[in-house]
PDB file of C-alpha atoms in Angstrom:
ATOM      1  CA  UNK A 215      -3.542 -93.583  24.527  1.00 54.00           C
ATOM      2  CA  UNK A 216      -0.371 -91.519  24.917  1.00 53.00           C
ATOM      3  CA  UNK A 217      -0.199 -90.668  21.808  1.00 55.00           C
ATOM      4  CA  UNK A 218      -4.172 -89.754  21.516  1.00 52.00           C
ATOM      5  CA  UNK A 219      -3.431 -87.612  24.662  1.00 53.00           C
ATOM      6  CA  UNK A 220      -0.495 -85.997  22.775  1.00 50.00           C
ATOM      7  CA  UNK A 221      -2.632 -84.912  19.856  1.00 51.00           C
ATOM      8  CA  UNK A 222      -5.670 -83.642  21.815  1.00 55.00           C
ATOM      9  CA  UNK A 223      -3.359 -81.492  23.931  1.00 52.00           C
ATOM     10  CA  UNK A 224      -1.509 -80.579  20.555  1.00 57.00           C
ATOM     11  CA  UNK A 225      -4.792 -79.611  18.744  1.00 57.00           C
ATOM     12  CA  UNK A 226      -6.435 -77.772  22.119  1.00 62.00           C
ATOM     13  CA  UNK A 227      -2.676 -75.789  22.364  1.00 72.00           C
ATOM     14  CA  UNK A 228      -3.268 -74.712  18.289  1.00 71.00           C
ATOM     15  CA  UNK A 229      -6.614 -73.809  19.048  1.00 73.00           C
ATOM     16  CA  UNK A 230      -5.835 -71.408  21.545  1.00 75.00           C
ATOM     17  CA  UNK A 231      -3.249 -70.040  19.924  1.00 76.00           C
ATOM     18  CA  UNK A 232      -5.558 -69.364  16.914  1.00 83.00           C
ATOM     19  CA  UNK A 233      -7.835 -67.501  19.230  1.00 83.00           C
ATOM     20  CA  UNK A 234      -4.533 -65.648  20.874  1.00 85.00           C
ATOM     21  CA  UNK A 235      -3.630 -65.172  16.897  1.00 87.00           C
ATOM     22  CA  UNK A 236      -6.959 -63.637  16.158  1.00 93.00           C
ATOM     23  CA  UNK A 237      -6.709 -61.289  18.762  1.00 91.00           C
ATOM     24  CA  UNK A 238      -3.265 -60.322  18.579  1.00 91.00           C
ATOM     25  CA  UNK A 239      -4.148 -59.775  15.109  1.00 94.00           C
ATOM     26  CA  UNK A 240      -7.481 -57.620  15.805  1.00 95.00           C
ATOM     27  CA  UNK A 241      -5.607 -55.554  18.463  1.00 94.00           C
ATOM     28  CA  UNK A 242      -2.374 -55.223  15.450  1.00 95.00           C
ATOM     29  CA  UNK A 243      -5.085 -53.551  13.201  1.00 96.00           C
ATOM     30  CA  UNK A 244      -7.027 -51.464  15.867  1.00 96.00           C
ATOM     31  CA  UNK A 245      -3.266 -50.122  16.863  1.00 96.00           C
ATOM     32  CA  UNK A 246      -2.678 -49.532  12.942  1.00 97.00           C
ATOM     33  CA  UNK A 247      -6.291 -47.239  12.421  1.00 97.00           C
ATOM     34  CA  UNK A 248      -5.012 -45.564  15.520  1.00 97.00           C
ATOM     35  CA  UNK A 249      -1.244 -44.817  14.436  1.00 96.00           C
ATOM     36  CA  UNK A 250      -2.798 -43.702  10.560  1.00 97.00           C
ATOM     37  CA  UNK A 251      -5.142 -41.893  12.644  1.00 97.00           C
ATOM     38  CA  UNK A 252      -2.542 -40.217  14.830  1.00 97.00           C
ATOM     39  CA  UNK A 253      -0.256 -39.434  11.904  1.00 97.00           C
ATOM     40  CA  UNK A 254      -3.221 -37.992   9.474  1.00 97.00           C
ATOM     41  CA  UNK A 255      -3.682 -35.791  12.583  1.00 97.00           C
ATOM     42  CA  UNK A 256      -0.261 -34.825  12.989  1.00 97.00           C
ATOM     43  CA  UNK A 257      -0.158 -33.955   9.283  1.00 97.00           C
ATOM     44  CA  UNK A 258      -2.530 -32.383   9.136  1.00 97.00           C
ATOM     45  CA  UNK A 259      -0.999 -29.692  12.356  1.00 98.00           C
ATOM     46  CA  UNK A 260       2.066 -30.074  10.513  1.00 97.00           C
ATOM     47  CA  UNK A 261       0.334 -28.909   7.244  1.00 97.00           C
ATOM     48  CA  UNK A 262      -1.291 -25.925   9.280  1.00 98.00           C
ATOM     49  CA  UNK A 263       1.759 -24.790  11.166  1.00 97.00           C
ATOM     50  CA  UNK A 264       3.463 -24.705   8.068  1.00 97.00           C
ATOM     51  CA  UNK A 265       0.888 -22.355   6.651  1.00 97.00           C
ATOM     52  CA  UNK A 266       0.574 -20.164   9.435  1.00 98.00           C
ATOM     53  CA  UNK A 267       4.336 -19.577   9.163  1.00 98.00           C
ATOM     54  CA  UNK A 268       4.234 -18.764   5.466  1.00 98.00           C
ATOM     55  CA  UNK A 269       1.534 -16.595   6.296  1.00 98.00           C
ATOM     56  CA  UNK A 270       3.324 -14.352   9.088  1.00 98.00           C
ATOM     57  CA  UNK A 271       6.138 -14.402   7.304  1.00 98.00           C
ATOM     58  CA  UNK A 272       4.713 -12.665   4.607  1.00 98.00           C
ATOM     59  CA  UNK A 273       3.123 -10.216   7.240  1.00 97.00           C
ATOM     60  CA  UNK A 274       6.764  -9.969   8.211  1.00 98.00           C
ATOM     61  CA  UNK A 275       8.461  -9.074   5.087  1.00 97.00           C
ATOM     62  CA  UNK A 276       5.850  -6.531   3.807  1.00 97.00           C
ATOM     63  CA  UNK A 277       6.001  -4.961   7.390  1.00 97.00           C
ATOM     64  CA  UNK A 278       9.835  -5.198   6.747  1.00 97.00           C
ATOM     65  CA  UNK A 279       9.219  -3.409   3.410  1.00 97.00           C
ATOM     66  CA  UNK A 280       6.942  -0.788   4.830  1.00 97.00           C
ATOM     67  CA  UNK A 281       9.683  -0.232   7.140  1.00 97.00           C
ATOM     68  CA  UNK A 282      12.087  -0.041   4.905  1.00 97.00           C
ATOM     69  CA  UNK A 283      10.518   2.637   2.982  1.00 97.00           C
ATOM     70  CA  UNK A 284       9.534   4.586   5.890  1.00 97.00           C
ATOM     71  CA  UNK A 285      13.374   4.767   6.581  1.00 97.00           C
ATOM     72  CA  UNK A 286      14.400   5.669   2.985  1.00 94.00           C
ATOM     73  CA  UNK A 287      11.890   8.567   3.740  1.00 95.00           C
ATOM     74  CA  UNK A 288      12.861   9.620   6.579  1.00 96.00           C
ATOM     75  CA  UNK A 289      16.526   9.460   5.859  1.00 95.00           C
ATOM     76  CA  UNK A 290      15.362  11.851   2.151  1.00 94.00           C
ATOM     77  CA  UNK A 291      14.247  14.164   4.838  1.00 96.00           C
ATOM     78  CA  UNK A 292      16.917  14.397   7.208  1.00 96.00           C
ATOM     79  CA  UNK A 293      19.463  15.065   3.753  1.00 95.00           C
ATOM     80  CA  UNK A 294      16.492  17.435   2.995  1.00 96.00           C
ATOM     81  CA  UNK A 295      17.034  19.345   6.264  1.00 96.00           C
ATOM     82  CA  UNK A 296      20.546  19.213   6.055  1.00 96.00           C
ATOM     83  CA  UNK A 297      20.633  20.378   2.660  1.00 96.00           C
ATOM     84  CA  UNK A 298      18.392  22.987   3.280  1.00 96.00           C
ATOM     85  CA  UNK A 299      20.509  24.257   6.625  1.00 96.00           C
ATOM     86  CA  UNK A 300      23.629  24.417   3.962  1.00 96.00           C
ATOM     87  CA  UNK A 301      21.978  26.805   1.723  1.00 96.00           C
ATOM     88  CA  UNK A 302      20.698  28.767   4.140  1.00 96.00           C
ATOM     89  CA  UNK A 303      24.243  29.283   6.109  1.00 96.00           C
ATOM     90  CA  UNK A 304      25.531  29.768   2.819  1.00 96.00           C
ATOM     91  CA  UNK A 305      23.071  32.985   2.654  1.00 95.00           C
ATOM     92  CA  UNK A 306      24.147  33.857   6.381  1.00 95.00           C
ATOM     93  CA  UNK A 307      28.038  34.061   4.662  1.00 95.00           C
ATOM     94  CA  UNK A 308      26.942  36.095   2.004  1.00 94.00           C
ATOM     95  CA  UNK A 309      28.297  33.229  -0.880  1.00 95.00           C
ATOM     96  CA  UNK A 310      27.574  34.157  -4.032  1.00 93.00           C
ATOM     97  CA  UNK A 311      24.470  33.836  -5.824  1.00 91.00           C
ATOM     98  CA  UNK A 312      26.270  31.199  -8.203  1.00 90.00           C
ATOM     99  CA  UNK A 313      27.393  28.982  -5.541  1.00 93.00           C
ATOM    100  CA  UNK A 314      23.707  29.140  -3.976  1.00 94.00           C
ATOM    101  CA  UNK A 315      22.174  27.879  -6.851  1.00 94.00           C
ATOM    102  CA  UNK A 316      24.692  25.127  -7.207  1.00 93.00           C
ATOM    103  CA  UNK A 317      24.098  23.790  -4.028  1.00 94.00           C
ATOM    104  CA  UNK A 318      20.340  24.082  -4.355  1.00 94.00           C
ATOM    105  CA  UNK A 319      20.526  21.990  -7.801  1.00 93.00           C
ATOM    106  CA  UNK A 320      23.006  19.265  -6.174  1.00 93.00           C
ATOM    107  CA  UNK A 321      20.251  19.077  -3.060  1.00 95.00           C
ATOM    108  CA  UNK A 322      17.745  18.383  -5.826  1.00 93.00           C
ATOM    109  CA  UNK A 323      19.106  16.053  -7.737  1.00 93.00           C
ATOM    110  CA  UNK A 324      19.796  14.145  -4.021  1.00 92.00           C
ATOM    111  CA  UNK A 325      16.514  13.757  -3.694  1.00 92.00           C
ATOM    112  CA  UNK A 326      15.364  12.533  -6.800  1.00 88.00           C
ATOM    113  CA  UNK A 327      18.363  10.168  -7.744  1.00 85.00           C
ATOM    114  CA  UNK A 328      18.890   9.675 -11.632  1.00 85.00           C
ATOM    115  CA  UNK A 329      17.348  13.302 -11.902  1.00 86.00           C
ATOM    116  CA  UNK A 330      19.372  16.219 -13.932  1.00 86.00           C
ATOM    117  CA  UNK A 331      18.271  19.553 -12.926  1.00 87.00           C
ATOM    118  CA  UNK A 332      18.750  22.977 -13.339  1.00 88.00           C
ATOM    119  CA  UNK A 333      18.002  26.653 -12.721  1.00 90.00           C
ATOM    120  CA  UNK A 334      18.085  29.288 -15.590  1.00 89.00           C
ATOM    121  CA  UNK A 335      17.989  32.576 -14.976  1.00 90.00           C
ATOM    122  CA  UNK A 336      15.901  35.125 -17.034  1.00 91.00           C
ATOM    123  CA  UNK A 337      18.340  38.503 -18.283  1.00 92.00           C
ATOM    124  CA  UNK A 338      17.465  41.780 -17.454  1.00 92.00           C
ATOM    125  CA  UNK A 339      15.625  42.997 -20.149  1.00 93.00           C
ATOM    126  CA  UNK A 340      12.944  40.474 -19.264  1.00 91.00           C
ATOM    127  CA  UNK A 341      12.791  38.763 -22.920  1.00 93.00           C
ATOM    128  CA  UNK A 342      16.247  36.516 -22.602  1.00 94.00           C
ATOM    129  CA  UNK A 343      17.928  33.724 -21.044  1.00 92.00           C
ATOM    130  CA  UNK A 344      20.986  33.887 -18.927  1.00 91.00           C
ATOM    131  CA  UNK A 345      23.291  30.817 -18.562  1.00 85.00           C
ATOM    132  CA  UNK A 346      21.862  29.105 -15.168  1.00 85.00           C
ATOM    133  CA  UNK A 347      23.750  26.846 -13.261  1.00 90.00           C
ATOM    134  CA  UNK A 348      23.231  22.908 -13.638  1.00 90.00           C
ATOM    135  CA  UNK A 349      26.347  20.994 -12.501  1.00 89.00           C
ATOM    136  CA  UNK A 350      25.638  17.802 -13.621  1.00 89.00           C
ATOM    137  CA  UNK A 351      24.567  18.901 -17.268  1.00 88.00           C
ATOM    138  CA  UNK A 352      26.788  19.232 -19.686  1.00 88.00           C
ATOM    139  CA  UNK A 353      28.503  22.949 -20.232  1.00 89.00           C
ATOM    140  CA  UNK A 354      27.333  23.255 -23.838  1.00 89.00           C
ATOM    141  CA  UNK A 355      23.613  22.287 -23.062  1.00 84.00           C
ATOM    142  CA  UNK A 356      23.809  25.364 -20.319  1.00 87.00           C
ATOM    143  CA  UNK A 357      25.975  27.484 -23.343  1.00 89.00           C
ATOM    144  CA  UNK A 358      22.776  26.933 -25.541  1.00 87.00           C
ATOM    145  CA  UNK A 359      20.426  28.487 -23.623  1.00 87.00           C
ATOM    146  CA  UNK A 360      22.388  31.253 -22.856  1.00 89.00           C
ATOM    147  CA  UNK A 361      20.937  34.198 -24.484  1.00 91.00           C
ATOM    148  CA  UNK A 362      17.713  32.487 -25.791  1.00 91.00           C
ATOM    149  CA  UNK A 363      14.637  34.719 -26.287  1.00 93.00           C
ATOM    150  CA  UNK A 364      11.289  33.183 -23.626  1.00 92.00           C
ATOM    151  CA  UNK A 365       8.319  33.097 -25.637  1.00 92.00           C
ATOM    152  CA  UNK A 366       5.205  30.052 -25.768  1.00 90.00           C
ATOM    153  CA  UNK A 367       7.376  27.664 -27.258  1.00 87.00           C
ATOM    154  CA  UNK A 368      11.204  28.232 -26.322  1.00 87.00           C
ATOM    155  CA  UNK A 369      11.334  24.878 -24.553  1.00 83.00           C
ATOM    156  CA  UNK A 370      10.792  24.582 -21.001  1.00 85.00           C
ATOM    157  CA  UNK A 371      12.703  26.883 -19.219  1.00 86.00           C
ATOM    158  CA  UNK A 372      11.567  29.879 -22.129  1.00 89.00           C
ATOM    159  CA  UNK A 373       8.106  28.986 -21.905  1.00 90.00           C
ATOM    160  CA  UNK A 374       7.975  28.736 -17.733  1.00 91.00           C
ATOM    161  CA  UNK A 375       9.199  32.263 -18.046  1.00 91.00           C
ATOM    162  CA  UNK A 376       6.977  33.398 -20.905  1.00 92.00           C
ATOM    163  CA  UNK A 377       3.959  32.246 -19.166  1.00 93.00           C
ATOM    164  CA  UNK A 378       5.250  32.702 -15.922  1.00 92.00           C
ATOM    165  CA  UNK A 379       4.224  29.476 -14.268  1.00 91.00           C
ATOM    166  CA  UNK A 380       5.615  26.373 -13.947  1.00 88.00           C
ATOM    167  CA  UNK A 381       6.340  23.996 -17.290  1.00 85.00           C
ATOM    168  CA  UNK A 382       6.638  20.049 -16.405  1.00 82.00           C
ATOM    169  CA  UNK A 383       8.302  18.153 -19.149  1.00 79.00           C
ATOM    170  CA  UNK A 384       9.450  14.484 -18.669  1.00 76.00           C
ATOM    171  CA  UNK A 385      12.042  14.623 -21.817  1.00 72.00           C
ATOM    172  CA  UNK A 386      13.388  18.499 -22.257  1.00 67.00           C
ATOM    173  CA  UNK A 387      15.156  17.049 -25.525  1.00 67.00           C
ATOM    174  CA  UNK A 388      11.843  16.211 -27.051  1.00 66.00           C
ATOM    175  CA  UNK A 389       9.615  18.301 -25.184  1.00 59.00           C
TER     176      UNK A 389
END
């Protein structure tokens, strides 16, 4: 009988700890939807927080850019001013007519970087070039125009003055 009473206590205790087992185990998987459910969530803010940084970010750098321009142009204006102030002191003075033209060409070609420029002037019978001033450009290309008649196709300068109007050319070597 002891040993009867032994085995139904036994079988009653692994009964009920099935049932605890079951559950346990019910409550293990409810907690797992939740966590998978908590984490898909969590991704998924993760996932939009990440793209609503990339996004203002880019807002950022193109404002940065716009910025950055505006500056470039404002700072190309303030030279411009300056520049300009120069020249005209320089006609306060009384500097020569050379030297005026020089300075004009250099404030120029500072605001157009890369740019070679120049001013020709036209001789005083009306139908010639004089030698102009160009400092960056070499002394021989200046030498060749020197004393080159204007007419409608005498290159840029020549025909500017021939037509008298303004002559853009993007390659004065070809054009």
């Amino acid at each position: 009988r002891a040993a009867l009473r032994v085995l139904t206590v036994g079988l009653l205790d692994l009964a009920a700890m099935q049932r605890y087992l079951a559950v346990r185990n019910r409550a293990l998987r409810e907690e797992i939807a939740v966590r998978r459910l908590a984490e898909a969530a969590l991704q998924r803010a993760r996932d939009e927080l990440e793209r609503r940084v990339a996004e203002r970010t880019n807002e950022l750098a193109s404002a940065n850019a716009s910025l950055e321009v505006e500056i470039a142009e404002r700072k190309k204006a303030a030279a411009l001013r300056v520049g300009e102030n120069r020249i005209l002191e320089m006609v306060a003075t009384s500097r020569s007519l050379e030297d005026l033209l020089a300075e004009l060409v250099r404030l120029m070609e500072s605001q157009q970087p890369g740019t070679l420029c120049s001013i020709v002037l036209l001789a005083a019978d009306g139908l010639h070039l004089r030698r102009g001033i160009g400092p960056s450009l070499p002394a021989a290309f200046l030498d060749a125009v020197d004393g080159m008649a204007i007419g409608p196709a005498a290159g840029a300068c020549g025909t500017a003055m021939y037509r008298r109007e303004a002559v853009v050319v993007s390659d004065v070597m070809a054009d």
